[in-house]
Short mmCIF file of C-alpha atoms in Angstrom, two decimals:
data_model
loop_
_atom_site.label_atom_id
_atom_site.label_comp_id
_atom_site.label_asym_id
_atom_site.label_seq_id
_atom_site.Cartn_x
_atom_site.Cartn_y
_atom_site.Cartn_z
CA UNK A 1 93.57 124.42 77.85
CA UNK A 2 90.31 123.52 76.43
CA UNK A 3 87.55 124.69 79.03
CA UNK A 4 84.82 122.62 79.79
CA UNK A 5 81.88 123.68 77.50
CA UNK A 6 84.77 122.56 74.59
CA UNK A 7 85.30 118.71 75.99
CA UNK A 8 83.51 115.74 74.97
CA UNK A 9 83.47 112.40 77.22
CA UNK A 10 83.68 109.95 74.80
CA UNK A 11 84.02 107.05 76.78
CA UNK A 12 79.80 105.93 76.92
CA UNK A 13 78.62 103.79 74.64
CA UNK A 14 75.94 106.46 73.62
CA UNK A 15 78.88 108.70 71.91
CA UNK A 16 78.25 106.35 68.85
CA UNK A 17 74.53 104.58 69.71
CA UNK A 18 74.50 103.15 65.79
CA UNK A 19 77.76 101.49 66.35
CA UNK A 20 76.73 99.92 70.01
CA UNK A 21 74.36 97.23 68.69
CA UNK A 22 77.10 96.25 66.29
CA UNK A 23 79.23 95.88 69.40
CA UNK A 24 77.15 94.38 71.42
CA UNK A 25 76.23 92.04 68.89
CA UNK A 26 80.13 90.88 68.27
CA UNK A 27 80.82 89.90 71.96
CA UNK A 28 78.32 87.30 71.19
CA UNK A 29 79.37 86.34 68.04
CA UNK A 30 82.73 85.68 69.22
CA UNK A 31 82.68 83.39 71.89
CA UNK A 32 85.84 82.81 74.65
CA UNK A 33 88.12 80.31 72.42
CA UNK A 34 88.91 78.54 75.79
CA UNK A 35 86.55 76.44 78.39
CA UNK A 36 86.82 77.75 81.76
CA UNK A 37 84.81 80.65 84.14
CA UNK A 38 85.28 82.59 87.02
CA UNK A 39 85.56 79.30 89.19
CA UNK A 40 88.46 78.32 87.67
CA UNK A 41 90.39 81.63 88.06
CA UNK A 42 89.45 81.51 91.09
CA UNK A 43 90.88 78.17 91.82
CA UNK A 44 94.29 79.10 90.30
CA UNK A 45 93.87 82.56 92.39
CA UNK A 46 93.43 79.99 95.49
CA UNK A 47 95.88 77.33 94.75
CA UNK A 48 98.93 80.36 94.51
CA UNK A 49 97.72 81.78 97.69
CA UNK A 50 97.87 78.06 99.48
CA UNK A 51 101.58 77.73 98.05
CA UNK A 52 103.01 79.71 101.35
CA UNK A 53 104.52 82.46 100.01
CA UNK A 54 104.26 85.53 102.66
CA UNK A 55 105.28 89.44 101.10
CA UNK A 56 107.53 89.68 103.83
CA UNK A 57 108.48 88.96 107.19
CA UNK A 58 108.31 91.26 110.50
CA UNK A 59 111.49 93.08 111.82
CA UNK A 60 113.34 91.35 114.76
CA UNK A 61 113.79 93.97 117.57
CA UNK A 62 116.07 94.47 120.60
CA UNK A 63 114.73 96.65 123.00
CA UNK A 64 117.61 99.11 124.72
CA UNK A 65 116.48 98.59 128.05
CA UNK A 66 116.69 95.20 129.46
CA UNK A 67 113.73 95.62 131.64
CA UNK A 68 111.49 96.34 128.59
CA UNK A 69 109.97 93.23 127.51
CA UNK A 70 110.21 92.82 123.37
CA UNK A 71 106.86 93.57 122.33
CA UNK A 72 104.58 91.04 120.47
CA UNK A 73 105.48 90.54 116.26
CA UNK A 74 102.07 92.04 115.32
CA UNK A 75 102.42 95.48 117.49
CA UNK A 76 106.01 96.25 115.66
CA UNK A 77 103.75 95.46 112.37
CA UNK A 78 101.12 97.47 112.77
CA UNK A 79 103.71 100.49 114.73
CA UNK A 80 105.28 100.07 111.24
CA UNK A 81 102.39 100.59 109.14
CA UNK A 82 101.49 103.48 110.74
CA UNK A 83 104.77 105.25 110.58
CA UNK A 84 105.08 104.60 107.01
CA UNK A 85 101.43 105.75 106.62
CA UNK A 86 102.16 109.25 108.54
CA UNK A 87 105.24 109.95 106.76
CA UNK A 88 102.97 109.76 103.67
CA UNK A 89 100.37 112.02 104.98
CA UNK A 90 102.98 114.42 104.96
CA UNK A 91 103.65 114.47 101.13
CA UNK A 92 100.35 113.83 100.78
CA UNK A 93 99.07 117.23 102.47
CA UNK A 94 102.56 118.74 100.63
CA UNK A 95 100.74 117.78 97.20
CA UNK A 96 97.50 118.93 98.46
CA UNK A 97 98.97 122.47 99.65
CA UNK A 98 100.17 123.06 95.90
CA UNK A 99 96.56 122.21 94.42
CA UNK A 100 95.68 124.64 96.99
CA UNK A 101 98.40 127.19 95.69
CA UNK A 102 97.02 126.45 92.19
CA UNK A 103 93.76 126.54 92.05
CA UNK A 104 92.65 128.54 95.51
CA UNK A 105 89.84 127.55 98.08
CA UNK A 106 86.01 128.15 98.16
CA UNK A 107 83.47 129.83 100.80
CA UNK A 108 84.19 127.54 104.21
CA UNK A 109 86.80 125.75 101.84
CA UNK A 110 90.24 124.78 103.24
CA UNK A 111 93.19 127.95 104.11
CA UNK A 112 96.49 127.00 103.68
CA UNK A 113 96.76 127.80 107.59
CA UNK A 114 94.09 124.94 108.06
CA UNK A 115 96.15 122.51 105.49
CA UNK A 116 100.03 123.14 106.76
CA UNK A 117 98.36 122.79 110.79
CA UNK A 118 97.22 118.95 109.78
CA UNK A 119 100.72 118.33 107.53
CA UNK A 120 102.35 119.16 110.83
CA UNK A 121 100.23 117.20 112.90
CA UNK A 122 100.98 114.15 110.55
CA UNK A 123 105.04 115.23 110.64
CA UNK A 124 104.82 114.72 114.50
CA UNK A 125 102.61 111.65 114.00
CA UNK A 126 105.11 110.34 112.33
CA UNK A 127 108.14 111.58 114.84
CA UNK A 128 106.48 109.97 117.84
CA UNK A 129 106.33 105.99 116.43
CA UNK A 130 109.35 106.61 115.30
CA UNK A 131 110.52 107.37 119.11
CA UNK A 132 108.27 104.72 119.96
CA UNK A 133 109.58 101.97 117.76
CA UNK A 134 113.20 102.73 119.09
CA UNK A 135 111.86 102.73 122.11
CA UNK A 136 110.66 99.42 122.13
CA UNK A 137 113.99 98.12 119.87
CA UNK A 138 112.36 98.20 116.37
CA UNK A 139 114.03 99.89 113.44
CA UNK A 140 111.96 102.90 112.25
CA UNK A 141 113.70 102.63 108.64
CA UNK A 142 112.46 99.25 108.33
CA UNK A 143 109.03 98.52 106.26
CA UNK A 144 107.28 95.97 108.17
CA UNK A 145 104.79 93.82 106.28
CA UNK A 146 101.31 95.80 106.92
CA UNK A 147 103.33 98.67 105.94
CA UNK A 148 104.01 97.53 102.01
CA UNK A 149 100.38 96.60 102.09
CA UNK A 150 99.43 99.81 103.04
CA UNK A 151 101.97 101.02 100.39
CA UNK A 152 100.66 99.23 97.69
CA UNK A 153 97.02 99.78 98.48
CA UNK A 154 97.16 103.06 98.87
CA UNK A 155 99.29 103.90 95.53
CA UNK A 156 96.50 105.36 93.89
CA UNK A 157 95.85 108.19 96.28
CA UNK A 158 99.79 109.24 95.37
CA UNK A 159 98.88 109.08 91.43
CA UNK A 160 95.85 111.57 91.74
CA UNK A 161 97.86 114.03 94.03
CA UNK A 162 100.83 113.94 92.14
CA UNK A 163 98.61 114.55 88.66
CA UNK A 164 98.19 117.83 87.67
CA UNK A 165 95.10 117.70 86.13
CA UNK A 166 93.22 116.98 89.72
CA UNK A 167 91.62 119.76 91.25
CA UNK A 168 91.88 120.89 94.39
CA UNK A 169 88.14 119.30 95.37
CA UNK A 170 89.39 116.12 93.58
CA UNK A 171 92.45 115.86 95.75
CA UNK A 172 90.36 116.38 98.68
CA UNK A 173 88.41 113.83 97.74
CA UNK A 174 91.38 111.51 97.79
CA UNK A 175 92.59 112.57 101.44
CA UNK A 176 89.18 111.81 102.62
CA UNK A 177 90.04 107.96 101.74
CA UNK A 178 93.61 108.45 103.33
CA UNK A 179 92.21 110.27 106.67
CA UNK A 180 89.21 107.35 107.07
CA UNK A 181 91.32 104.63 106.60
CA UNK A 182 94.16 106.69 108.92
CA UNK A 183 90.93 107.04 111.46
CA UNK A 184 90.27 103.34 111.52
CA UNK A 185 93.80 102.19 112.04
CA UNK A 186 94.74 104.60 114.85
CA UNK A 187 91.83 103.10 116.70
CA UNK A 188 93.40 99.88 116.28
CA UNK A 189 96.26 100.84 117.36
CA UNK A 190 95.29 102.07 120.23
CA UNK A 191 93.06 99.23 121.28
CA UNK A 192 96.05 96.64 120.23
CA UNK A 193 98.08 98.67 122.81
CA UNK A 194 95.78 98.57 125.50
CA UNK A 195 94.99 94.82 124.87
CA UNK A 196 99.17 94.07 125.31
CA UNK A 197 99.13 95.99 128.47
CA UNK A 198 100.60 99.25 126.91
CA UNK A 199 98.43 101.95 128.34
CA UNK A 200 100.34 104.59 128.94
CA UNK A 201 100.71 103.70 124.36
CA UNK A 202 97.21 103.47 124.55
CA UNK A 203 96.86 106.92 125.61
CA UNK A 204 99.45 108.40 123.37
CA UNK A 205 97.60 107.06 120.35
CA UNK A 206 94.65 108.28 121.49
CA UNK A 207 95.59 111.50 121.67
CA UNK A 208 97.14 110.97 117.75
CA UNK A 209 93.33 109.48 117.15
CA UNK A 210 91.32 112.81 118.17
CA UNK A 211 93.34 114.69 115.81
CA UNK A 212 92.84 112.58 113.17
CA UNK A 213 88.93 112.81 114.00
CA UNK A 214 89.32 116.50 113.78
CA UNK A 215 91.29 116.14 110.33
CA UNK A 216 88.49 113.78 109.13
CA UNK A 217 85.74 116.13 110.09
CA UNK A 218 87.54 119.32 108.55
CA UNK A 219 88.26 117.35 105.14
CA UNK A 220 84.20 116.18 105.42
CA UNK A 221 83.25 119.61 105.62
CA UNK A 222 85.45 121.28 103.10
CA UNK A 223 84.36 118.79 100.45
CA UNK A 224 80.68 119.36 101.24
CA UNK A 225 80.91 122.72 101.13
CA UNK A 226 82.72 122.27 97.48
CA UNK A 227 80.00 119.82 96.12
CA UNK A 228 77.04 122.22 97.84
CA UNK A 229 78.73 125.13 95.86
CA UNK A 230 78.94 123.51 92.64
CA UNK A 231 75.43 121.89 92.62
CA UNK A 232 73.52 124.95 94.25
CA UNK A 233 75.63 127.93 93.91
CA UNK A 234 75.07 128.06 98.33
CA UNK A 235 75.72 125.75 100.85
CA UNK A 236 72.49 123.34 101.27
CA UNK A 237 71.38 123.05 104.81
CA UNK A 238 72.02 119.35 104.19
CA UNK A 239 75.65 119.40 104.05
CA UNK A 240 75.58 121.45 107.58
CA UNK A 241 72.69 119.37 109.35
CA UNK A 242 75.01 116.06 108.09
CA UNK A 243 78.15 117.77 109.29
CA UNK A 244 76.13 117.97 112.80
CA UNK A 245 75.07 114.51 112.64
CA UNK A 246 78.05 113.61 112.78
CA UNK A 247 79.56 115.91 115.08
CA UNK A 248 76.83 114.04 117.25
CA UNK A 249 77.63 110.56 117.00
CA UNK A 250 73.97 110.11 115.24
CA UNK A 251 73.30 106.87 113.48
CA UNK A 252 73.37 106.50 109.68
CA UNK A 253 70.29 107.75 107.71
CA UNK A 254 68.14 106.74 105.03
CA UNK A 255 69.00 108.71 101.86
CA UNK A 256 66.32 111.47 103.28
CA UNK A 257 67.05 115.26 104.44
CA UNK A 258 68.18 115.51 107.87
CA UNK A 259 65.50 116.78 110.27
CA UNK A 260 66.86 119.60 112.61
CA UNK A 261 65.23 119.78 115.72
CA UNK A 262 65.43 123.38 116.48
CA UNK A 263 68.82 125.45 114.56
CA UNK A 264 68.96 129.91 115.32
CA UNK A 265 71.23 130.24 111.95
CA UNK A 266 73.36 128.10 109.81
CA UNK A 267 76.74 129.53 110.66
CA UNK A 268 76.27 128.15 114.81
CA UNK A 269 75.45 124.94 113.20
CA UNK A 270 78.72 123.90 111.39
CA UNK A 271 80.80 125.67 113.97
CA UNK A 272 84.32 123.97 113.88
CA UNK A 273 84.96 122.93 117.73
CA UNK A 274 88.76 124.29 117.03
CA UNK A 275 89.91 127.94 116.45
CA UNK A 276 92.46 127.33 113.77
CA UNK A 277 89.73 125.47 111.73
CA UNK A 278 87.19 128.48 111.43
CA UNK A 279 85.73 128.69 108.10
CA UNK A 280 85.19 131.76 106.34
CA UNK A 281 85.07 133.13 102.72
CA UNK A 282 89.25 133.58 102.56
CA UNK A 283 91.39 134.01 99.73
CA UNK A 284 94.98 132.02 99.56
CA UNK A 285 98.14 133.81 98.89
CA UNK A 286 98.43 133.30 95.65
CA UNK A 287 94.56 133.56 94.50
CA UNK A 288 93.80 136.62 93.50
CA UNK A 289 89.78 136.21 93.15
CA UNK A 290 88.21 133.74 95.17
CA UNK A 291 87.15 130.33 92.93
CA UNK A 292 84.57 128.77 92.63
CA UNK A 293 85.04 125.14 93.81
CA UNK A 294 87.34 123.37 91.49
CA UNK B 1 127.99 72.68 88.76
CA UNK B 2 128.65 74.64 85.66
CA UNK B 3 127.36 74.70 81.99
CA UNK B 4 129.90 72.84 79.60
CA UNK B 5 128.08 74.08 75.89
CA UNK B 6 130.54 71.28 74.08
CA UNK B 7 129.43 68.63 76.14
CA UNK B 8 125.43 69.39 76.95
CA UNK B 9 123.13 68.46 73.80
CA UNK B 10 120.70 70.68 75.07
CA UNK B 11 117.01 70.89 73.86
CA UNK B 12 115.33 71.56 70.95
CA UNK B 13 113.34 74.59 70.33
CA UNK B 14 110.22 72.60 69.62
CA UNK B 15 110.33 70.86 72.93
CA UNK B 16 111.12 73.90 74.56
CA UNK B 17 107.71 74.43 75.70
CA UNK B 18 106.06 76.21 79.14
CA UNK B 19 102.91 76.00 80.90
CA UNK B 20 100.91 79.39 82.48
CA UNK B 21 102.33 77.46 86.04
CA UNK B 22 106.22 77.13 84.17
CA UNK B 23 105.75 80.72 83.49
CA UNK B 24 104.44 81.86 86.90
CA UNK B 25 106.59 81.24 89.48
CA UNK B 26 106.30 82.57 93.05
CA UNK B 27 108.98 86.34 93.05
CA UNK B 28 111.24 87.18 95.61
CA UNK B 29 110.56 88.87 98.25
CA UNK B 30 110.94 92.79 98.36
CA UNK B 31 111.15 93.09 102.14
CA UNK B 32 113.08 89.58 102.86
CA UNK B 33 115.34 88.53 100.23
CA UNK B 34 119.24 89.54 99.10
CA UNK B 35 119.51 92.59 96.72
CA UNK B 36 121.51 90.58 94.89
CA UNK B 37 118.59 88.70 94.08
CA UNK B 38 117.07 91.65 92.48
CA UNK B 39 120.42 92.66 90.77
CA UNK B 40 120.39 88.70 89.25
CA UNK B 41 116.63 89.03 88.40
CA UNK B 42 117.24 92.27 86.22
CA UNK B 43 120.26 91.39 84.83
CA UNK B 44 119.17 87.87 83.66
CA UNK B 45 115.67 89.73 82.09
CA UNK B 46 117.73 91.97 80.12
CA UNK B 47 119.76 89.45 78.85
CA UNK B 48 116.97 87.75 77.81
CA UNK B 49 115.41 90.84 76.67
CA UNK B 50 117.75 91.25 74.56
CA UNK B 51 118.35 87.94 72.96
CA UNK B 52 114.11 88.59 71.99
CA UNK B 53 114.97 92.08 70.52
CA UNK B 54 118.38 91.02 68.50
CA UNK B 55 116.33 88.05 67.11
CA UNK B 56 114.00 90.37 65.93
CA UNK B 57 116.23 92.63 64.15
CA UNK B 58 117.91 90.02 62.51
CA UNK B 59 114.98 88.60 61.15
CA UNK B 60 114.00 91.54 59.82
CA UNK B 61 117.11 91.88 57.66
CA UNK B 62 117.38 88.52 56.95
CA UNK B 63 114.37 86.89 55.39
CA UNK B 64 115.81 83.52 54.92
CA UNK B 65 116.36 83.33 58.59
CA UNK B 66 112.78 84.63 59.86
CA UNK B 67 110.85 81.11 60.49
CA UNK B 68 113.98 79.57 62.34
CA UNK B 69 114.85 83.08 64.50
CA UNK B 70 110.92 82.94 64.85
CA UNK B 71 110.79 79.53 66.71
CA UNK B 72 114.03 80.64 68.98
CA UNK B 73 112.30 83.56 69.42
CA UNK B 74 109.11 82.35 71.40
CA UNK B 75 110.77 80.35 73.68
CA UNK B 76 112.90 83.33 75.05
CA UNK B 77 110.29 85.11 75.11
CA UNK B 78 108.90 82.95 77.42
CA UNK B 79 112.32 82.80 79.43
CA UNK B 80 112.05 86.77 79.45
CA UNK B 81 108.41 86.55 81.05
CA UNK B 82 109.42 83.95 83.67
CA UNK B 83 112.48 86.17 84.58
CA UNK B 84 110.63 89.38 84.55
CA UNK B 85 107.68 88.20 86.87
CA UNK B 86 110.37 87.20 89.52
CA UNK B 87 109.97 90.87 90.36
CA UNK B 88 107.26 91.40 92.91
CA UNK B 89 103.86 93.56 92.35
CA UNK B 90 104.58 95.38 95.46
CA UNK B 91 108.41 96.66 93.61
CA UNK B 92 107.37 100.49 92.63
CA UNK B 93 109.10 101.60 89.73
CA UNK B 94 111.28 103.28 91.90
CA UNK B 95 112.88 100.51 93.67
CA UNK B 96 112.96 98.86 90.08
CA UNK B 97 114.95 101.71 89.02
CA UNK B 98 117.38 101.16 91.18
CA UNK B 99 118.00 98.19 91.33
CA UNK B 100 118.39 98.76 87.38
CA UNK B 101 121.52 101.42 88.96
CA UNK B 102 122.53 98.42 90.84
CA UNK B 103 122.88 96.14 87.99
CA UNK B 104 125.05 98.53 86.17
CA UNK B 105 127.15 98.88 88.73
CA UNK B 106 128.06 95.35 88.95
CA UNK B 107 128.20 94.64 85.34
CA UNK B 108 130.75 97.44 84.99
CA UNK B 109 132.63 96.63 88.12
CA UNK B 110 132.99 93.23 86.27
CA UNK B 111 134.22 94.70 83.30
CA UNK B 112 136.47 96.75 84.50
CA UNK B 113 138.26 93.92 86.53
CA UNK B 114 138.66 91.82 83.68
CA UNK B 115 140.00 95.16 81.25
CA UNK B 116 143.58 95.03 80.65
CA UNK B 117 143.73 98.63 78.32
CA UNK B 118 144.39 100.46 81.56
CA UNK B 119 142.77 103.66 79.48
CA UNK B 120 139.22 101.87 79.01
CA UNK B 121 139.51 99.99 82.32
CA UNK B 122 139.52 104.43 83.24
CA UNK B 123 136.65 104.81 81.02
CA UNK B 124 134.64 102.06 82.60
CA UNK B 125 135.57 103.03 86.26
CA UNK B 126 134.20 106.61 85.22
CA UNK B 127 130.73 105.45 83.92
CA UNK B 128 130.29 102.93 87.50
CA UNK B 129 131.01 106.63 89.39
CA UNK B 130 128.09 107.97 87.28
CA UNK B 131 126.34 104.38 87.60
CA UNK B 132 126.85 104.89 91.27
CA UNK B 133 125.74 108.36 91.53
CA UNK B 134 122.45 107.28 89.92
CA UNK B 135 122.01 104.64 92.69
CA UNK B 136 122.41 107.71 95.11
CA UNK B 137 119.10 108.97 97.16
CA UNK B 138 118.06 105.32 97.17
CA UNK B 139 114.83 106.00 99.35
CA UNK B 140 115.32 103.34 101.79
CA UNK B 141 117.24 100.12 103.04
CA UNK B 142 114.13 98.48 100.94
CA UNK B 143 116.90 98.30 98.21
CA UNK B 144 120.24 97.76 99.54
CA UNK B 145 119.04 95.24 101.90
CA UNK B 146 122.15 95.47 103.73
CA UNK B 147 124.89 95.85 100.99
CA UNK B 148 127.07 99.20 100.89
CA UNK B 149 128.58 99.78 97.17
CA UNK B 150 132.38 101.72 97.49
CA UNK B 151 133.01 103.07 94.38
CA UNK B 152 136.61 102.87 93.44
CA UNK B 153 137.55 99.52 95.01
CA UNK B 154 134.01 97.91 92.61
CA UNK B 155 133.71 95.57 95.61
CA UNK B 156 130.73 95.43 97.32
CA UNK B 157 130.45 94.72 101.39
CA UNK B 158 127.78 93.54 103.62
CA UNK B 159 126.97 95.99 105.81
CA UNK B 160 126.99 95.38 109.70
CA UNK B 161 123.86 96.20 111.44
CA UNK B 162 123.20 99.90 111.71
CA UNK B 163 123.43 101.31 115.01
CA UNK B 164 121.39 104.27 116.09
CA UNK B 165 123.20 106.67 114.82
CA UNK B 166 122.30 105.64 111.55
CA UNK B 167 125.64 104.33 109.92
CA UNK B 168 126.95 102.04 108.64
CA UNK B 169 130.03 100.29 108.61
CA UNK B 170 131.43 98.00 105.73
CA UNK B 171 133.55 95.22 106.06
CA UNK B 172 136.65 96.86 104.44
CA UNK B 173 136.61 99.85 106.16
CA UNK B 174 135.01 101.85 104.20
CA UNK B 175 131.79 104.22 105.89
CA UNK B 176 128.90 105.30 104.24
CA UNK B 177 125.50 106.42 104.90
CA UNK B 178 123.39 103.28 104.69
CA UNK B 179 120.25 105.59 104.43
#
């Protein structure tokens, strides 16, 4: 394998900067043999759309217990899309736990403790809609329409986990988009459930929803403490004082370093709230010499 | 109503012509629709696929024939394209895969019905096992949609609905996991 001092990026025009003009110069030579401009893709884009086709329609269901009222179409959608998106997470963090295998962590990078704790919390995720949805006389093997959308939109995370070029940083990088979109749909859920009267459901998904916050905020902090390394050699105050921020509920910032307001030592500052998510200099199993972030 | 070939005059190539909206046409549904829609979908693109391909091999070897396989040519390749974008963007490769499995099975099963050398009618029975075994670890109902293949009898049976304890029954008897 080539290392990195060896490999070119030739994709920028600035490889070749005496052959750019030329280029350049031949998109305007050659003009689009056809009339037509965005607008009119975009009318053809809007006249398929109007023609009523859907990508699917919602499950019936049958609840078991005659005293349970069938819940409403969109609930069963949405209790669909989050099954199929936890039973991903779990591959997903099964991927991730070989990049970690392969490559090893960094200084307050993830353990494989920290990574197999929040594959199980997605495996029991993923066990409890699937109680609920026979529960409430939906089929758990079914993929409900928000569910293929979620599919589909979210095949790209699957192609850079399953690649194994992509580092271990890389990958984490990737399961940041999975765990902020996971974030924002478990609220969802939990206020559709609430707003249908289901609040005992509510509660349940609630509970899912901290531990995705705490997933979130581990995955935040691991890559910050990878880009930190790799820029600085050390982890920048910034990455901590942001981590704390955040921790905090604080607003958004300007692009400006955070202003502590009074901080003893760095390590009290990014102080995981959770035992099992300590971060320390630690070496995985099969990582003989600790890495640098990769 | 069927196709009589001595009777319809048909078309010619030259006014065999499609539009981007002839060639576009709205695909089936992955969640919704039969799976026998998907088996009729792939079967009916490789046929056409391979009508395109032949043609092209012929030409090739047959110079006299190249302007006139040519013209044939680039209407079934349009055919081929209509055909092949029946399949939805949401079908992973996967689920195409399969239902590639699926097609095999069926076109076998056919052959093997209408064999009457009992020792390649054994032949073709052992390639729809391997056909079948292919199809095996199908990843969800996404793909059968209902249908449960028993190999041996080539027939294929709707399945009844699944009850909790997750199988199925088929309407000749036969029980199989309809995971």
């Amino acid at each position: 394998m080539k290392s990195s001092s060896e490999r070119l990026n030739r994709t920028g025009m600035s490889t070749a900067p005496e052959l750019a003009q030329e280029l350049v110069g031949g998109t305007r030579s050659t003009r689009p043999s056809s009339e037509g401009n965005a607008e009119a893709i975009a009318n053809v884009r809007i006249a398929y759309s109007k023609s009523g086709e859907l990508i699917g329609s919602i499950p019936p269901s049958a609840p078991a217990n005659r005293k349970t009222t069938a819940p409403a179409p969109i609930f069963l959608d949405k209790l669909g899309e989050r099954l199929a998106f936890e039973r991903s997470g779990v591959r997903l963090y099964d991927a991730l736990l070989s990049k970690l295998d392969a490559f090893g962590t960094w200084e307050n990078g993830p353990t494989r403790a920290d990574l197999e704790e929040i594959r199980n919390d997605e495996l029991s995720h993923f066990t409890m809609l699937r109680d609920v949805m026979i529960e409430l006389g939906g089929d758990p093997t079914a993929i409900t329409p928000s569910a293929n959308v979620h599919a589909v939109a979210s095949k790209g995370l699957c192609a850079v986990l399953s690649d194994p070029r992509t580092t271990l940083s890389q990958s984490l990088e990737t399961i940041l988009v999975a765990e902020l979109v996971d974030n924002d749909c478990w609220e969802n859920l939990s206020d559709l459930a609430l707003a249908i009267g289901k609040e005992e459901l509510a509660q349940t998904f609630h509970d899912a929803l901290d531990e995705e916050r705490d997933h979130l905020r581990r995955v935040r902090s691991w890559l910050g403490a990878a880009l930190s390394q790799t820029a600085t050699g050390d982890i920048d105050e910034v990455f901590l004082l942001r981590a704390e921020q955040r921790e905090n509920g604080a607003p958004p910032r300007r692009a400006e370093r955070p202003r502590a307001p009074k901080r003893t030592t760095r390590r009290t500052a990014a102080k995981p709230k959770r035992a099992s998510a300590k971060v320390s200099p630690k070496k995985t199993p099969k990582s003989s010499t600790r890495s640098r972030a990769r | 109503m069927a196709l009589d070939l001595l009777r319809t005059k048909g078309t010619p190539p030259e006014r065999q012509t499609f539009t981007w909206r002839d060639l576009v046409q709205p695909p089936y549904s992955k969640l919704d629709d039969d799976a026998f829609t998907r088996v009729r979908v792939i079967l009916m693109n490789g046929i056409e696929s391979e009508a395109v391909r032949f043609r092209h091999s012929c030409a090739r070897m047959n110079a006299s024939l190249q302007q006139t396989l040519a013209e044939v040519r680039r209407v079934e390749q349009h055919q081929q394209t209509l055909v092949n974008w029946l399949n939805p963007a949401d079908q992973s490769p996967l689920e195409t895969t399969i239902g590639f499995e699926q097609v095999a099975i069926e076109v076998t099963a056919s052959v093997v019905r209408s064999e009457p050398d009992p020792y390649l009618a054994q032949i073709f029975r052992f390639g729809l096992l391997e056909d079948f075994d292919h199809r095996e670890g199908s990843p969800s109902q996404t793909v059968a949609a209902g249908w449960v293949w028993t190999p041996g009898t080539e027939l294929a049976a709707a399945a009844e609905p699944i009850p909790a304890s997750g199988k199925a029954k088929t309407r000749n008897g036969h029980a199989r996991s309809a995971s």
